[in-house]
Coordinates of C-alpha atoms and ligand atoms in Angstrom, one line a residue:
X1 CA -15.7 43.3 2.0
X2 CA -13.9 46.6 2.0
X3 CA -12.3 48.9 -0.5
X4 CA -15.1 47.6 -3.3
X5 CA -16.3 50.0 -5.5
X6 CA -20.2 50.5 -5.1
X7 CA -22.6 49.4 -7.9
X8 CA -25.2 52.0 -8.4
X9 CA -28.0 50.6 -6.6
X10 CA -31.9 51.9 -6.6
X11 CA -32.5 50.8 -2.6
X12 CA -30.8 52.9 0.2
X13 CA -27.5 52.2 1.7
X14 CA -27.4 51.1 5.5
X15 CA -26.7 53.7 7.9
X16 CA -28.3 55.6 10.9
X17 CA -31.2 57.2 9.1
X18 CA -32.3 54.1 7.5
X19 CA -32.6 52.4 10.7
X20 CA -36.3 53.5 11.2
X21 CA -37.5 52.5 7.5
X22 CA -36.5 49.0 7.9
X23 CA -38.8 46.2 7.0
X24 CA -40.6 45.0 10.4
X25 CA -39.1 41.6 9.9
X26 CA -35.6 43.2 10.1
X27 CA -34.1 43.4 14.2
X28 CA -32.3 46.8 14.8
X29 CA -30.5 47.6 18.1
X30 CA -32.8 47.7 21.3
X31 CA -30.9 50.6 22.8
X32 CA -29.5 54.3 22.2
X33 CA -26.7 53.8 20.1
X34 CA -26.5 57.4 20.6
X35 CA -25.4 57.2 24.0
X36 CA -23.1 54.4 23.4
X37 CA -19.4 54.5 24.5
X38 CA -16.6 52.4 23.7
X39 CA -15.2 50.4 25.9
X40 CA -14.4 47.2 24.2
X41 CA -11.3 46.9 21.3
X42 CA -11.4 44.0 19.1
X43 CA -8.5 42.9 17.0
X44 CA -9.7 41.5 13.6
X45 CA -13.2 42.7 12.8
X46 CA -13.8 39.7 9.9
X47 CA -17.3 38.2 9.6
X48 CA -16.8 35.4 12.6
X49 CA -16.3 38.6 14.8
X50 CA -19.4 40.5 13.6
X51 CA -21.2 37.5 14.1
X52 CA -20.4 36.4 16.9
X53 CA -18.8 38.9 20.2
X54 CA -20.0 41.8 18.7
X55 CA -23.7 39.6 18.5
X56 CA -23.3 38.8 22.1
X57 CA -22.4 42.6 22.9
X58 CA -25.2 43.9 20.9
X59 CA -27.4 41.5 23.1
X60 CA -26.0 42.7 26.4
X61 CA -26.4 46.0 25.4
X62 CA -30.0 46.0 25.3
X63 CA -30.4 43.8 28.0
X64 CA -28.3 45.4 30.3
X65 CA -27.0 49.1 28.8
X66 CA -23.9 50.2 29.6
X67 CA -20.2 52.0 28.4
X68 CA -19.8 48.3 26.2
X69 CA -19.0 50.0 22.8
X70 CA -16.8 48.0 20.3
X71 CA -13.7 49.7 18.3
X72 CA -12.8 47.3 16.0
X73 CA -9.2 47.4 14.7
X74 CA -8.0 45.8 11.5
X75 CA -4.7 45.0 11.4
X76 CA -4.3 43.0 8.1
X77 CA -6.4 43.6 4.9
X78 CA -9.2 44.4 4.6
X79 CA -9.5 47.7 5.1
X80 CA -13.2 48.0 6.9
X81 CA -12.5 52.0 8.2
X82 CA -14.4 53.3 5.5
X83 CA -17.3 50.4 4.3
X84 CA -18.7 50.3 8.4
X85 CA -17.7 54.3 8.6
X86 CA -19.8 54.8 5.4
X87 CA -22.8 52.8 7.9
X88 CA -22.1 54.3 10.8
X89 CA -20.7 50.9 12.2
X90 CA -24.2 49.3 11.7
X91 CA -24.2 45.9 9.4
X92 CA -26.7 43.2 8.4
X93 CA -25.9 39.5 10.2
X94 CA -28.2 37.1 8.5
X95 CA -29.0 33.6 10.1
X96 CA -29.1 31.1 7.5
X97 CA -30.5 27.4 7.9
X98 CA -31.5 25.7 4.9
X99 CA -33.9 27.7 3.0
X100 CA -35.1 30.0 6.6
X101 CA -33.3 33.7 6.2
X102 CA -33.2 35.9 9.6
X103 CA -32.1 39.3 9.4
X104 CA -30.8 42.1 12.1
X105 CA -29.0 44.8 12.0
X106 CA -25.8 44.9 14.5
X107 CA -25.3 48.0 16.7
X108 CA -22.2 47.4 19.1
X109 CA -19.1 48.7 16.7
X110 CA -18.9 52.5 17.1
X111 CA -16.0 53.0 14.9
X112 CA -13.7 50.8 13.1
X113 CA -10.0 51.6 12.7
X114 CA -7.7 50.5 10.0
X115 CA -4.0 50.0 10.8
X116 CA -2.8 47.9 8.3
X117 CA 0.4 50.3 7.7
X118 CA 0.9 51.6 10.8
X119 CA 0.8 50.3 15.0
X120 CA 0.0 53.8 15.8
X121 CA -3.8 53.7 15.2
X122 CA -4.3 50.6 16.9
X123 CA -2.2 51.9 19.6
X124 CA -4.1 54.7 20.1
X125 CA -7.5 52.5 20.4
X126 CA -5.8 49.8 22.6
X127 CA -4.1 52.4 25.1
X128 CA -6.8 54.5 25.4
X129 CA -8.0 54.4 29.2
X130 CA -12.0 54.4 28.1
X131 CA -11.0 50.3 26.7
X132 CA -11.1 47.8 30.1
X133 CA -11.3 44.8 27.6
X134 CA -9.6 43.7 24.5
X135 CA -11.0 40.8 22.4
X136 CA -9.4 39.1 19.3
X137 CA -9.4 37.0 16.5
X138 CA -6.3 37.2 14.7
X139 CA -5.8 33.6 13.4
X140 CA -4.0 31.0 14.4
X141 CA -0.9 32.1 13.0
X142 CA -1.7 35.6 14.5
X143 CA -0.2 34.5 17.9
X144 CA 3.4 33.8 15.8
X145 CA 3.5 30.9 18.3
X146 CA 5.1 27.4 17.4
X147 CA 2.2 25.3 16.4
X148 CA 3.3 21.7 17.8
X149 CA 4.6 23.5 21.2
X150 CA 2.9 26.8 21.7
X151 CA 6.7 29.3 22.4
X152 CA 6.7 32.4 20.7
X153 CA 8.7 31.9 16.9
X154 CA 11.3 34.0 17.3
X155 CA 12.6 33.8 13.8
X156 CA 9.1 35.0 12.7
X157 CA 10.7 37.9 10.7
X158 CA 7.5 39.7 12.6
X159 CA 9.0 39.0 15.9
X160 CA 12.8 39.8 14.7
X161 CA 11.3 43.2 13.7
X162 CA 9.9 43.9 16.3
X163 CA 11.8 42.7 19.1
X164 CA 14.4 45.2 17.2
X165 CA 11.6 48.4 16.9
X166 CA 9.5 47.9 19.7
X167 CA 7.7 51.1 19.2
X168 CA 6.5 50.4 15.8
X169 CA 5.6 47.1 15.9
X170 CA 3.9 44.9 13.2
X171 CA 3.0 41.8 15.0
X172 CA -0.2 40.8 17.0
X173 CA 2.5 40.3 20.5
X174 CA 4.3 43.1 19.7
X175 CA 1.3 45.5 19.2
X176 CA -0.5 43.8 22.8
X177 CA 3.0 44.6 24.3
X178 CA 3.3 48.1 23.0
X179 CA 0.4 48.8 23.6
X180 CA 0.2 47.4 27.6
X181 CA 3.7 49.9 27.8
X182 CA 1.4 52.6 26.9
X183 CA -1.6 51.8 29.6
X184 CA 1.5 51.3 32.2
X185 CA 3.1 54.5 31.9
X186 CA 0.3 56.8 30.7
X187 CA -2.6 55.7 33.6
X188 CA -2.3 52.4 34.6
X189 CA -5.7 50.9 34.1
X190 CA -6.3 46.8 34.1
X191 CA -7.1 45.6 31.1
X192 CA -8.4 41.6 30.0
X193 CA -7.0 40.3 26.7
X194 CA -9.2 37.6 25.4
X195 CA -8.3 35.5 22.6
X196 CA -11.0 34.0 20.7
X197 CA -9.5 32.0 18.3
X198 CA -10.1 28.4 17.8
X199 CA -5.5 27.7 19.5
X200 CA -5.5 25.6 22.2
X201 CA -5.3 27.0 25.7
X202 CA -5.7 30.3 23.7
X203 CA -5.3 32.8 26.6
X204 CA -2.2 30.9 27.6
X205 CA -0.4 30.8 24.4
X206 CA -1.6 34.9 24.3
X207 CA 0.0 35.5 28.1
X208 CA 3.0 33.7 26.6
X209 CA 3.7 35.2 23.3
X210 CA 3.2 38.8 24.7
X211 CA 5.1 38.4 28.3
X212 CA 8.0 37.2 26.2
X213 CA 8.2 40.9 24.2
X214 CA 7.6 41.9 27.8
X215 CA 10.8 40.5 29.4
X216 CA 13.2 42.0 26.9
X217 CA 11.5 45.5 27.4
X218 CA 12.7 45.3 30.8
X219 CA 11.3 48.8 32.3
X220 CA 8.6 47.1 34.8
X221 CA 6.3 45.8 32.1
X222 CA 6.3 41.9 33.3
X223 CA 5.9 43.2 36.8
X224 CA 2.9 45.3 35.8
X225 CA 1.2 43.0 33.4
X226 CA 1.3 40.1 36.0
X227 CA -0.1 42.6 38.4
X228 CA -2.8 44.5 36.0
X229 CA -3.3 42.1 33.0
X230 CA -5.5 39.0 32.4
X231 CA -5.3 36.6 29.6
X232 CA -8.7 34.1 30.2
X233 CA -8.9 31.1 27.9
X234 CA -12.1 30.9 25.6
X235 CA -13.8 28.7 23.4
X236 CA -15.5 30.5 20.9
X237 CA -18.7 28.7 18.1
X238 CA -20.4 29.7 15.4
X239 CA -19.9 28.9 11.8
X240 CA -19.3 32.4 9.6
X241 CA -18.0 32.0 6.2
X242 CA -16.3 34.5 4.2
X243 CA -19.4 37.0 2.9
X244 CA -19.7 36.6 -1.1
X245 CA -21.8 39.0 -3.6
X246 CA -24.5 37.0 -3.5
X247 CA -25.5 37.5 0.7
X248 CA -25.2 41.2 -0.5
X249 CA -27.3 40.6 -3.3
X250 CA -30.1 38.7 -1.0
X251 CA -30.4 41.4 1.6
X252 CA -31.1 44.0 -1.3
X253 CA -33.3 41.5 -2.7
X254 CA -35.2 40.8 0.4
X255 CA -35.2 43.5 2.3
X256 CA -34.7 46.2 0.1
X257 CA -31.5 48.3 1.0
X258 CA -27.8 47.9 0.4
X259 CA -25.1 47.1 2.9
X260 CA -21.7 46.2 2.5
X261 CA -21.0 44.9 5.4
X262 CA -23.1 41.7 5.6
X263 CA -22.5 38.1 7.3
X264 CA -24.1 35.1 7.2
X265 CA -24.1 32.7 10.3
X266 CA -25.5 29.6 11.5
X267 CA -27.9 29.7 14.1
X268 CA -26.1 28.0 16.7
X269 CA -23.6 29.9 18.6
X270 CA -21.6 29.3 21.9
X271 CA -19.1 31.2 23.8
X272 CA -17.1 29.7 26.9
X273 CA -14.6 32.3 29.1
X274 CA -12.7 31.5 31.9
X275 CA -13.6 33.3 34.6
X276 CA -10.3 35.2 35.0
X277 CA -10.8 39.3 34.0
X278 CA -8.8 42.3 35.5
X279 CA -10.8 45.2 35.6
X280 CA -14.3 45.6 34.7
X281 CA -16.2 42.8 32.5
X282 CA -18.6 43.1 30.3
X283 CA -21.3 40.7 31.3
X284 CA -21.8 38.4 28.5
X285 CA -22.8 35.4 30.4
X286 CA -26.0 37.8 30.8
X287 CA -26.9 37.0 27.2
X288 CA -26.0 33.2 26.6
X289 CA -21.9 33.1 27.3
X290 CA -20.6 30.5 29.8
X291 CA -17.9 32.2 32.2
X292 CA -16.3 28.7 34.0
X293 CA -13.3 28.2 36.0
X294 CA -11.5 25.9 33.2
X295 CA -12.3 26.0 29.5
X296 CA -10.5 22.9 28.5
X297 CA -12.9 20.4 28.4
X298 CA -15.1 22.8 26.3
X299 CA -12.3 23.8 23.9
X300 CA -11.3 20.2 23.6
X301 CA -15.3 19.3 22.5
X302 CA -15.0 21.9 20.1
X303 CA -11.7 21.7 17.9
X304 CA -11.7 18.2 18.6
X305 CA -15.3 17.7 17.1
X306 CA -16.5 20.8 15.1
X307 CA -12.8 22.1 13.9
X308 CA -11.6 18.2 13.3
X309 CA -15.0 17.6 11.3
X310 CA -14.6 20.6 9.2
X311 CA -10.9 19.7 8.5
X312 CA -11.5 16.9 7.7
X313 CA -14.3 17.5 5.6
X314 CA -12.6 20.4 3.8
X315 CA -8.7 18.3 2.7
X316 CA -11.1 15.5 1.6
X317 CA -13.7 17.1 0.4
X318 CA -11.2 19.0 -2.2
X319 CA -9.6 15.9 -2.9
X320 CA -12.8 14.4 -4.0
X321 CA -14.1 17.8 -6.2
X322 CA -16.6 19.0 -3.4
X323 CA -16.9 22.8 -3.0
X324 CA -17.9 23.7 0.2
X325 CA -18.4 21.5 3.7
X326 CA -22.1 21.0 3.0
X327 CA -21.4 19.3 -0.3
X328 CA -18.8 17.0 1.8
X329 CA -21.4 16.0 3.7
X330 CA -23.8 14.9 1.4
X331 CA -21.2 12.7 0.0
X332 CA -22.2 9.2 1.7
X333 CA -18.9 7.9 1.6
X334 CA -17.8 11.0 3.1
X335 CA -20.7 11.4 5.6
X336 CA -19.9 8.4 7.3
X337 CA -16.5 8.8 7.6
X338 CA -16.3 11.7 9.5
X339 CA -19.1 10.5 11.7
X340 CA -17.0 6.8 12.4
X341 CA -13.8 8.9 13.0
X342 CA -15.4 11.2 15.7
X343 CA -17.3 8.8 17.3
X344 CA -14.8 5.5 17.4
X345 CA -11.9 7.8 17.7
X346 CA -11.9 11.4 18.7
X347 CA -14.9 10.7 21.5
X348 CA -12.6 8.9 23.8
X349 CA -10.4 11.3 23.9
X350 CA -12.7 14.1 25.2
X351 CA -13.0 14.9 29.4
X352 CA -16.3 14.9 31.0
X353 CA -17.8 18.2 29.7
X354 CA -20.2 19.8 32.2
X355 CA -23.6 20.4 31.5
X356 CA -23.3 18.4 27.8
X357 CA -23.2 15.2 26.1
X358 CA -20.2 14.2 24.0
X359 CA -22.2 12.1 22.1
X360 CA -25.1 14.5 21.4
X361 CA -23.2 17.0 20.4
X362 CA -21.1 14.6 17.9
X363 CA -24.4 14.5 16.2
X364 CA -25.5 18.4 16.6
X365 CA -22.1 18.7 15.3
X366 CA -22.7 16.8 11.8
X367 CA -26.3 18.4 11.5
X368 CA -24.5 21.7 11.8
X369 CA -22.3 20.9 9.1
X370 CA -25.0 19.7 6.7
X371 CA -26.7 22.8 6.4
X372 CA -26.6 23.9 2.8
X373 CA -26.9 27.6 3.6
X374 CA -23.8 28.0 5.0
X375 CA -21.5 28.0 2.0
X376 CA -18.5 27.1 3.5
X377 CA -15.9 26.8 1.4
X378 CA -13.8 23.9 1.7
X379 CA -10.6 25.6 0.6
X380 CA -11.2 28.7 2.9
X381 CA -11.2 25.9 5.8
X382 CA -7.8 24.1 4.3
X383 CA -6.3 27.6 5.0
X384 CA -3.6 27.7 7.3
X385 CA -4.2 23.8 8.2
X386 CA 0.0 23.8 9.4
X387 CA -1.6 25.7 12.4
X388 CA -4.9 24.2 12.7
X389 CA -4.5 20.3 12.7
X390 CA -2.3 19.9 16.1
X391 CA -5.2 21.4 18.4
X392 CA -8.0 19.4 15.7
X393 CA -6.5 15.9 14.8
X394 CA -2.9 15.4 16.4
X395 CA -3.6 16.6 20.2
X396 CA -6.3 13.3 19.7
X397 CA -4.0 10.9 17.8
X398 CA -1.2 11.5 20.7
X399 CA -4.0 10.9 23.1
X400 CA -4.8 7.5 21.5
X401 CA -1.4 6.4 21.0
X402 CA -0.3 6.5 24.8
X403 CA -3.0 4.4 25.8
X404 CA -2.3 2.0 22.6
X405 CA -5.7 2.8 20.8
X406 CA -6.2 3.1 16.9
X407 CA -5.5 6.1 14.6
X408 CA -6.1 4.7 11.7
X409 CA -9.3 6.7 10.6
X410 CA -8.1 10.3 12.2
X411 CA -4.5 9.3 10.2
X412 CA -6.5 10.0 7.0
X413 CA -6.9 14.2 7.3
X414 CA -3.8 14.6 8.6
X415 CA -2.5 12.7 4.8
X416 CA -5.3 15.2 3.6
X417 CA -3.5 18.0 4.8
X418 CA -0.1 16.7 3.3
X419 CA -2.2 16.0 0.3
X420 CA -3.7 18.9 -0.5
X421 CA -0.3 21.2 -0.3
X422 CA 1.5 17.9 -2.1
X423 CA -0.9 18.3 -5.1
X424 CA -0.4 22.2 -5.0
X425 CA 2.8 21.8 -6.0
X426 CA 4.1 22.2 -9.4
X427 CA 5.7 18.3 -10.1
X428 CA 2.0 18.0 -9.2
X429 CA 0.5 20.1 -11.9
X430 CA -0.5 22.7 -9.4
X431 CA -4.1 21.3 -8.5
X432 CA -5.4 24.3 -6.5
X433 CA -4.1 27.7 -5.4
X434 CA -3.4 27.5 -1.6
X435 CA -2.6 29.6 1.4
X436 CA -0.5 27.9 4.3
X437 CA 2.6 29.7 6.1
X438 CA 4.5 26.0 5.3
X439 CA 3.4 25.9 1.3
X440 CA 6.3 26.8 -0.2
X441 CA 7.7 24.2 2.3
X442 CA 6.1 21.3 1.2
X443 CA 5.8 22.1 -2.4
X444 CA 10.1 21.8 -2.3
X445 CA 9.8 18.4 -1.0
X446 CA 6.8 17.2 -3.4
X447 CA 8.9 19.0 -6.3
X448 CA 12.2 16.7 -5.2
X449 CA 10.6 13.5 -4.3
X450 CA 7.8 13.3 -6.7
X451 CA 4.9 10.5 -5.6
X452 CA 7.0 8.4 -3.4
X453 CA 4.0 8.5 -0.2
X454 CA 6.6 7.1 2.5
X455 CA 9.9 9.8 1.6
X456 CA 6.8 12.3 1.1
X457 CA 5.5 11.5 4.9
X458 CA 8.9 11.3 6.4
X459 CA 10.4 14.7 4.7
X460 CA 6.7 16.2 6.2
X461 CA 6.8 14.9 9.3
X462 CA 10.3 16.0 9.5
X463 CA 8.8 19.8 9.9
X464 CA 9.4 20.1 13.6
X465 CA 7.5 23.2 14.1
X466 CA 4.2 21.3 12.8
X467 CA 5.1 17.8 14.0
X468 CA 5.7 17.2 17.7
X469 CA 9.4 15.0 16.9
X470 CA 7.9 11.9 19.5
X471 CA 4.7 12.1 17.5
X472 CA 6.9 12.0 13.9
X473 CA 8.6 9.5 15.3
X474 CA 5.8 6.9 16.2
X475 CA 5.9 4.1 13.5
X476 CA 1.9 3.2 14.2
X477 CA 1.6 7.1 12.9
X478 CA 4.0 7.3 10.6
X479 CA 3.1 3.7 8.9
X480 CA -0.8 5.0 8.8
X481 CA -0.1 8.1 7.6
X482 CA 1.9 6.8 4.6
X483 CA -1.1 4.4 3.6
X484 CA -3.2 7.1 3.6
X485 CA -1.1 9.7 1.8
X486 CA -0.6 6.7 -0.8
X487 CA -4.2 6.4 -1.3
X488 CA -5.3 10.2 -1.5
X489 CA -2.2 10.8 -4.0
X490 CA -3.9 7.7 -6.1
X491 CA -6.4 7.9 -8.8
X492 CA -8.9 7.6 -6.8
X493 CA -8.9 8.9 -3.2
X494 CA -12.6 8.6 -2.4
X495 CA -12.2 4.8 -3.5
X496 CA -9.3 5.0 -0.7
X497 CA -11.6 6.3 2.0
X498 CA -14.8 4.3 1.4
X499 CA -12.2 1.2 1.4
X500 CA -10.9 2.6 4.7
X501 CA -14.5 3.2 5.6
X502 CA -15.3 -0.3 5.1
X503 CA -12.9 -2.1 7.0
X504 CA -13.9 -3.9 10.5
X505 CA -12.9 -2.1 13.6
X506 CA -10.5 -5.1 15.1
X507 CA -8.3 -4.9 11.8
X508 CA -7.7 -1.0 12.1
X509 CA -6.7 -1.4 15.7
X510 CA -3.8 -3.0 15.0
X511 CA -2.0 -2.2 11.5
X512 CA -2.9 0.1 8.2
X513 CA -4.2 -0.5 5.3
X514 CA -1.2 -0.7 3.6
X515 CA 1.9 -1.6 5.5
X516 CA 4.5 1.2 5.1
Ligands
LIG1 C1 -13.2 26.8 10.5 C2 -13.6 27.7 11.6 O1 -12.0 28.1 8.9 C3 -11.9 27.3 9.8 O2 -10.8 26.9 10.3 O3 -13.0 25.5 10.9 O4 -13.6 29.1 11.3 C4 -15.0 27.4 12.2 O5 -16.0 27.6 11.2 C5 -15.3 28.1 13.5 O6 -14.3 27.7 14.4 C6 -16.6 27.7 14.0 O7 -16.8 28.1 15.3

């Protein structure tokens, strides 16, 4: 919420003095933020970060003090220097369920950074040799990996730039790799770089895109980073839309003082790390974190279920004039779609998850999802779906296909994702405004075919970075996902799903709908 302009408001504005005025019912920090030092960097201080690591960090803090301080570093809009700076880093995270509002006030961020313009304030943060842990979440296209195989893009003009001007770099890799140049030559101190966005095999893909800027420094900097360097995977959970005006609005109205930093959050959370650090860690599994020896099974669970639910929910929920997930799911037609398609379909795919039930937490899963609290909006979750549905629908369609099993019901987002940048196009009276880095892309080839569903799914499919080619070329896939695009391009694509809905298990294992 930075770079606002500030209404004149009667109640005080957050910040360090307030702290001790605060309605009872309002948690601050259990611990002398005074004394607090930073020693954490995060890359990406948006609302799922505020309420979520810097959560857990504000827990382990007063549980267990020590030199744990976040610097947050934005890297992309918005600027947040100046809002938290205003605050003194503290901000509001509400819990929402239903009609229940829990407030607290967040203590871990010391200082916030902006370095939207230029590397060299982030630099400066992630060199320093006070930071023994760097946490993240960039996005998915952050990484400027490949989406269907995971390789650095090296025609990212990002990556072109700054393989040419390593010292000012723009990119998320090229900053890490600067930056671990810095550490090398300056002192030398190990540092953990710990993805937490919803990629799969996330510190993999990190270790990846950032030991390939590595190799072409040459000067040492592979040797050093395999020697001084981790990249753990993680699987990261909690729901955190976008903040709006009006969770401003409530925490004036309810407790009585202005801050422009709030986020709203569901009460659940999770956080699972691979127990892989160099240096020193900072001990959230001290406060509810998991640290285990492979986080694939988890991170599996959760895009497979959670993401591929909220996907889902959010292409067809926009094709059927819902707003926000919640709304999806009160939709019974809707509803029990997404509840057939993870339980027939994506629960086989999952491994054996320690300590949890696959089928339990199908159904925590939907209950999550219904609450009307969290407004989640459907089109802020159809962001960026190019990089989002391999881990969240096509990683489990793949699955099913080599052992023969049916796609036929997780078939139907991945048409919603074709759909929805289909109908953005401008042959297709531009139905929505959208934000995908393969948009322009597919509004070509909707403005030169026009509604023709099977030269629509080939020409998509055809899109090699999103599209693993022996998926694309599957005709069970390709033949399903043509029925579907068909019937969410018709007149009436909730009468398409409740039809899909409707049909008996035994005829979906075999052929679509509508044969291509
Ligand atoms: C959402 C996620 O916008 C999205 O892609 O699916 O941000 C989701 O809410 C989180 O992964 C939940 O942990």
């Amino acid at each position: 919420m930075g770079g606002r302009s500030e209404p004149v408001s009667a109640a005080g504005r957050l910040d360090p003095a307030l702290l001790g005025r605060l309605p009872p019912e309002v948690g601050t920090p259990a611990y002398d933020r005074a004394a607090l030092k930073p020693g954490i960097a995060h890359i990406g201080v948006g609302a799922f970060h505020r309420c979520h690591q810097a959560e857990y960090t504000d827990d382990l803090l007063a549980t267990d003090f020590d030199r744990w301080g976040l610097v947050g570093i934005n890297i992309r809009p918005p600027l947040l220097g100046q809002t938290l700076g205003r605050q003194g880093g503290l901000y509001t995270r509400l819990i929402r369920q239903n009609d229940k509002v829990e407030a607290r006030v967040i203590g871990s961020i010391v200082r916030v950074v902006d370095s939207q313009d230029d590397a060299f304030p982030a630099l400066e943060v992630l060199s320093s040799p006070d930071i023994g842990m760097v946490t993240m979440t960039v996005t998915e296209k952050g990484y400027c990996h490949i989406p269907s195989s995971g390789a650095l893009d090296l025609d990212h003009p990002d990556i072109v730039h700054d393989l040419a001007n390593p010292q000012t770099p723009r990119s998320v890799p090229g900053i890490l790799a600067r930056a671990l140049e810095l550490r090398m030559v300056s002192h030398g101190r190990p540092v953990t770089l710990l993805s937490c966005d919803n990629i799969p095999a996330n510190g993999t893909i990190l270790g990846n895109v950032v030991r390939t800027f590595a190799e072409r420094r040459g000067s040492g900097l592979a040797d050093w980073i395999e020697a001084s360097v981790a990249f753990p995977s993680a699987m990261v959970d909690r729901i955190a839309p976008a903040t709006t005006e009006a969770d401003i609005d409530i925490v004036e109205g309810r407790f009585g003082y202005r801050d422009s930093a709030v986020v709203v959050g569901e009460r659940f959370r999770q956080w699972v790390i691979e127990n892989r650090f160099a240096g020193l860690v900072p001990r959230w599994d001290r406060v509810g974190a998991t640290f285990v020896d492979d986080v694939t099974p988890f991170e599996h669970l959760k895009m497979r279920v959670l993401n591929g639910a909220q996907t889902t929910l959010s292409y067809l929920g926009v094709l059927g004039g819902f707003e926000h997930t919640s709304d999806a799911m009160a939709d019974p037609v809707l509803a029990t779609f997404v509840r057939r398609m993870l339980s027939e379909e994506t629960l086989p795919t999952l491994m054996p998850v320690p300590g949890i039930s696959p089928p339990a937490y199908v159904e925590q899963s939907l209950a999550r999802l219904t609450n009307t609290a969290i407004r989640h909006r459907n089109h802020q979750i159809a962001t960026d779906g190019s990089q989002k549905i391999a881990q969240r629908l096509l990683n489990p369609i793949r699955d099913r296909l080599a052992k023969g099993e049916s796609i036929a019901l997780l078939s139907v987002p991945v048409a919603g994702w074709m759909a929805y940048l289909v109908k953005a196009s401008a042959r297709f009276g531009r139905a929505w405004p959208v934000s995908d880095p393969f948009a322009e892309k597919i509004a070509a080839i909707a403005d030169r075919i026009g509604a023709d569903s099977k030269a629509l799914t080939d020409a998509i499919l055809a899109i090699d970075a999103v599209f693993d080619p022996a998926l694309a070329a599957d005709a069970t896939f390709r033949a399903h996902v043509i029925a579907a695009l068909e019937g969410l391009l018709s007149d009436d694509p909730m009468g398409f799903v409740g039809q899909v809905c409707a049909e008996p298990t035994d005829v979906r294992l075999k052929q679509p709908a509508r044969s291509a």
